[in-house]
Amino acid sequence: MSEFKRAIKFTLVLMVLIGLVYPFFMTAIANLIFPYQAKGSIIKVDGKAVGSELIGQKFTDYKWFMGRPSAVDYNAESSGGTNYALSNPKFKEEVEKNIEEFLKKNPGVKRSDIPADIVTSSASGLDPHISPQAAYLQVERVAKANNLPEKVVKKLVDENIEGRFLGIFGEPRVNVLKLNLSLLEEIKKNKK
């Protein structure tokens, strides 16, 4: 019976240490060292939160750059992908629908030039990034919709390309929210 009591005590001590002390300790350290990231990497404009740098948003208006499709409609509470295999007819149907929608919004684009990331959802359904190629394919539409020169909009894409992490991990990418906020600034500047 004494072994049983020791096992219970040991379990309770570990539960407190691992379940309470450790998470509070790590949260405190994160808030001290990385306060922006620990608070969700929230992007603010004029003091008002407009989104997170880490979670994609749905941009449907022609005047904005659009991000990747989302299997969860960008709902951070239920992240996840469709998990359809490439051979699944539903996957092919979904991709085809996304291609048609992209071509409808961007009529000057050839089907063969469309990168996979702009017509397939990510594993989380929340990816805030697109490839530079996906952004460049939208420049003509976005420039036209906002009465801006294409070279100005292309320059915004150039300025918003994030390189590989530590120079070697991942691929170059563009955060769609940050790009659209840069576009908004450019629109405001041209209205003056």
Short mmCIF file of C-alpha atoms in Angstrom, two decimals:
data_model
loop_
_atom_site.label_atom_id
_atom_site.label_comp_id
_atom_site.label_asym_id
_atom_site.label_seq_id
_atom_site.Cartn_x
_atom_site.Cartn_y
_atom_site.Cartn_z
CA MET A 1 0.00 0.00 0.00
CA SER A 2 2.91 2.38 0.70
CA GLU A 3 4.11 1.94 -2.91
CA PHE A 4 0.67 2.92 -4.13
CA LYS A 5 0.68 6.11 -1.98
CA ARG A 6 4.18 7.02 -3.23
CA ALA A 7 3.05 6.51 -6.83
CA ILE A 8 0.02 8.78 -6.28
CA LYS A 9 2.17 11.47 -4.61
CA PHE A 10 4.76 11.24 -7.40
CA THR A 11 2.03 11.56 -10.03
CA LEU A 12 0.49 14.60 -8.29
CA VAL A 13 3.89 16.30 -7.94
CA LEU A 14 4.63 15.71 -11.64
CA MET A 15 1.18 16.99 -12.62
CA VAL A 16 1.79 20.23 -10.72
CA LEU A 17 5.32 20.63 -12.05
CA ILE A 18 4.62 19.75 -15.67
CA GLY A 19 1.03 20.92 -15.86
CA LEU A 20 1.29 24.23 -13.97
CA VAL A 21 4.79 25.34 -12.99
CA TYR A 22 6.50 24.60 -16.30
CA PRO A 23 3.85 26.27 -18.55
CA PHE A 24 3.73 29.38 -16.34
CA PHE A 25 7.54 29.55 -16.28
CA MET A 26 7.80 29.19 -20.08
CA THR A 27 5.03 31.76 -20.63
CA ALA A 28 6.82 34.25 -18.38
CA ILE A 29 10.12 33.72 -20.22
CA ALA A 30 8.41 34.04 -23.61
CA ASN A 31 6.75 37.30 -22.56
CA LEU A 32 10.09 38.68 -21.37
CA ILE A 33 12.21 37.62 -24.34
CA PHE A 34 9.68 37.60 -27.22
CA PRO A 35 6.71 39.76 -26.15
CA TYR A 36 5.41 40.40 -29.70
CA GLN A 37 5.39 36.69 -30.60
CA ALA A 38 4.10 35.57 -27.18
CA LYS A 39 1.07 37.80 -27.60
CA GLY A 40 0.14 36.30 -30.99
CA SER A 41 2.19 38.48 -33.39
CA ILE A 42 -0.74 40.87 -33.67
CA ILE A 43 -0.42 43.53 -36.37
CA LYS A 44 -1.90 46.88 -35.41
CA VAL A 45 -2.77 49.87 -37.57
CA ASP A 46 -3.43 53.13 -35.77
CA GLY A 47 -3.52 51.20 -32.49
CA LYS A 48 -6.23 48.82 -33.74
CA ALA A 49 -5.55 45.10 -34.23
CA VAL A 50 -6.12 44.11 -37.87
CA GLY A 51 -4.88 40.55 -37.73
CA SER A 52 -2.08 38.21 -36.80
CA GLU A 53 1.11 37.84 -38.74
CA LEU A 54 0.70 34.09 -38.24
CA ILE A 55 -2.89 33.50 -39.36
CA GLY A 56 -4.17 34.02 -42.88
CA GLN A 57 -7.27 36.03 -43.67
CA LYS A 58 -9.84 35.84 -46.43
CA PHE A 59 -9.43 38.62 -49.00
CA THR A 60 -12.08 38.31 -51.71
CA ASP A 61 -12.27 41.84 -53.13
CA TYR A 62 -10.44 42.22 -56.45
CA LYS A 63 -8.44 45.17 -55.11
CA TRP A 64 -6.58 43.00 -52.56
CA PHE A 65 -4.05 40.24 -52.94
CA MET A 66 -5.67 36.95 -52.09
CA GLY A 67 -4.03 34.24 -50.01
CA ARG A 68 -4.15 30.49 -50.05
CA PRO A 69 -7.52 28.78 -49.88
CA SER A 70 -8.43 27.56 -46.41
CA ALA A 71 -10.11 24.28 -45.58
CA VAL A 72 -11.35 25.84 -42.31
CA ASP A 73 -12.23 29.31 -43.66
CA TYR A 74 -9.31 30.78 -41.67
CA ASN A 75 -10.90 29.83 -38.34
CA ALA A 76 -7.99 29.56 -35.90
CA GLU A 77 -10.11 27.58 -33.46
CA SER A 78 -10.39 24.65 -35.83
CA SER A 79 -7.24 24.54 -37.89
CA GLY A 80 -6.69 21.69 -40.29
CA GLY A 81 -6.57 20.70 -43.92
CA THR A 82 -8.85 18.52 -45.98
CA ASN A 83 -6.32 15.65 -45.86
CA TYR A 84 -7.54 14.50 -49.28
CA ALA A 85 -5.04 12.35 -51.14
CA LEU A 86 -3.92 13.50 -54.59
CA SER A 87 -5.90 10.60 -56.05
CA ASN A 88 -9.12 11.64 -54.27
CA PRO A 89 -11.70 13.03 -56.71
CA LYS A 90 -12.76 15.61 -54.08
CA PHE A 91 -9.20 16.97 -54.00
CA LYS A 92 -9.12 17.30 -57.78
CA GLU A 93 -12.56 18.93 -57.75
CA GLU A 94 -11.50 21.43 -55.08
CA VAL A 95 -8.27 22.34 -56.87
CA GLU A 96 -10.09 22.74 -60.18
CA LYS A 97 -12.65 25.05 -58.53
CA ASN A 98 -9.81 27.12 -57.03
CA ILE A 99 -8.02 27.31 -60.39
CA GLU A 100 -11.19 28.51 -62.13
CA GLU A 101 -11.76 31.14 -59.43
CA PHE A 102 -8.16 32.35 -59.70
CA LEU A 103 -8.37 32.55 -63.51
CA LYS A 104 -11.69 34.41 -63.28
CA LYS A 105 -10.10 37.03 -61.00
CA ASN A 106 -6.86 37.12 -63.00
CA PRO A 107 -7.85 36.66 -66.67
CA GLY A 108 -4.39 37.46 -68.05
CA VAL A 109 -2.82 34.49 -66.26
CA LYS A 110 -2.17 31.22 -68.06
CA ARG A 111 -3.36 28.09 -66.28
CA SER A 112 0.13 26.56 -66.54
CA ASP A 113 1.66 29.53 -64.65
CA ILE A 114 -0.48 29.10 -61.52
CA PRO A 115 1.61 27.85 -58.57
CA ALA A 116 0.17 25.10 -56.41
CA ASP A 117 0.15 27.18 -53.22
CA ILE A 118 -2.52 29.59 -54.48
CA VAL A 119 -5.00 26.80 -55.34
CA THR A 120 -4.40 24.31 -52.51
CA SER A 121 -4.99 24.82 -48.81
CA SER A 122 -2.18 24.35 -46.34
CA ALA A 123 -2.15 21.58 -43.73
CA SER A 124 -3.31 24.03 -41.05
CA GLY A 125 -5.73 25.94 -43.27
CA LEU A 126 -4.30 29.11 -41.70
CA ASP A 127 -1.14 29.79 -43.71
CA PRO A 128 -0.72 33.58 -44.05
CA HIS A 129 1.89 33.29 -46.82
CA ILE A 130 1.92 32.78 -50.55
CA SER A 131 4.84 32.29 -52.90
CA PRO A 132 6.29 35.37 -54.61
CA GLN A 133 5.12 33.86 -57.92
CA ALA A 134 1.51 33.73 -56.64
CA ALA A 135 1.77 37.39 -55.60
CA TYR A 136 3.30 38.51 -58.92
CA LEU A 137 0.46 36.81 -60.84
CA GLN A 138 -2.02 39.08 -59.01
CA VAL A 139 -0.16 42.36 -59.65
CA GLU A 140 -2.03 43.26 -62.86
CA ARG A 141 -5.48 42.77 -61.28
CA VAL A 142 -4.61 44.58 -58.05
CA ALA A 143 -2.99 47.50 -59.88
CA LYS A 144 -5.97 47.89 -62.20
CA ALA A 145 -8.52 47.64 -59.37
CA ASN A 146 -6.71 50.34 -57.38
CA ASN A 147 -5.76 52.62 -60.30
CA LEU A 148 -2.07 52.17 -59.54
CA PRO A 149 0.81 51.58 -61.95
CA GLU A 150 1.77 47.90 -62.16
CA LYS A 151 5.41 48.73 -61.42
CA VAL A 152 4.37 50.32 -58.09
CA VAL A 153 2.36 47.26 -57.08
CA LYS A 154 5.17 44.93 -58.22
CA LYS A 155 7.58 46.94 -56.07
CA LEU A 156 5.30 46.37 -53.07
CA VAL A 157 5.52 42.64 -53.68
CA ASP A 158 9.32 42.88 -53.98
CA GLU A 159 9.51 44.75 -50.66
CA ASN A 160 7.33 42.17 -48.89
CA ILE A 161 9.23 39.03 -49.88
CA GLU A 162 10.54 37.26 -46.80
CA GLY A 163 13.64 35.13 -47.38
CA ARG A 164 14.44 31.70 -46.08
CA PHE A 165 14.63 31.32 -42.30
CA LEU A 166 18.28 31.59 -41.30
CA GLY A 167 19.04 31.74 -45.02
CA ILE A 168 18.51 27.99 -45.56
CA PHE A 169 15.14 26.80 -44.21
CA GLY A 170 11.91 27.05 -46.16
CA GLU A 171 11.19 29.01 -49.31
CA PRO A 172 10.87 32.73 -50.01
CA ARG A 173 7.32 33.83 -49.21
CA VAL A 174 5.02 36.83 -48.96
CA ASN A 175 2.78 37.53 -45.97
CA VAL A 176 -0.54 38.49 -47.58
CA LEU A 177 -1.79 40.68 -44.71
CA LYS A 178 1.46 42.66 -44.61
CA LEU A 179 1.40 43.03 -48.41
CA ASN A 180 -2.19 44.26 -48.34
CA LEU A 181 -1.35 46.73 -45.57
CA SER A 182 1.53 48.05 -47.71
CA LEU A 183 -0.93 48.34 -50.59
CA LEU A 184 -3.37 50.25 -48.36
CA GLU A 185 -0.60 52.73 -47.48
CA GLU A 186 0.17 53.18 -51.18
CA ILE A 187 -3.52 53.77 -51.95
CA LYS A 188 -3.73 56.40 -49.18
CA LYS A 189 -0.56 58.07 -50.44
CA ASN A 190 -1.95 58.32 -53.99
CA LYS A 191 -5.24 59.82 -52.80
CA LYS A 192 -3.44 62.81 -51.26
#
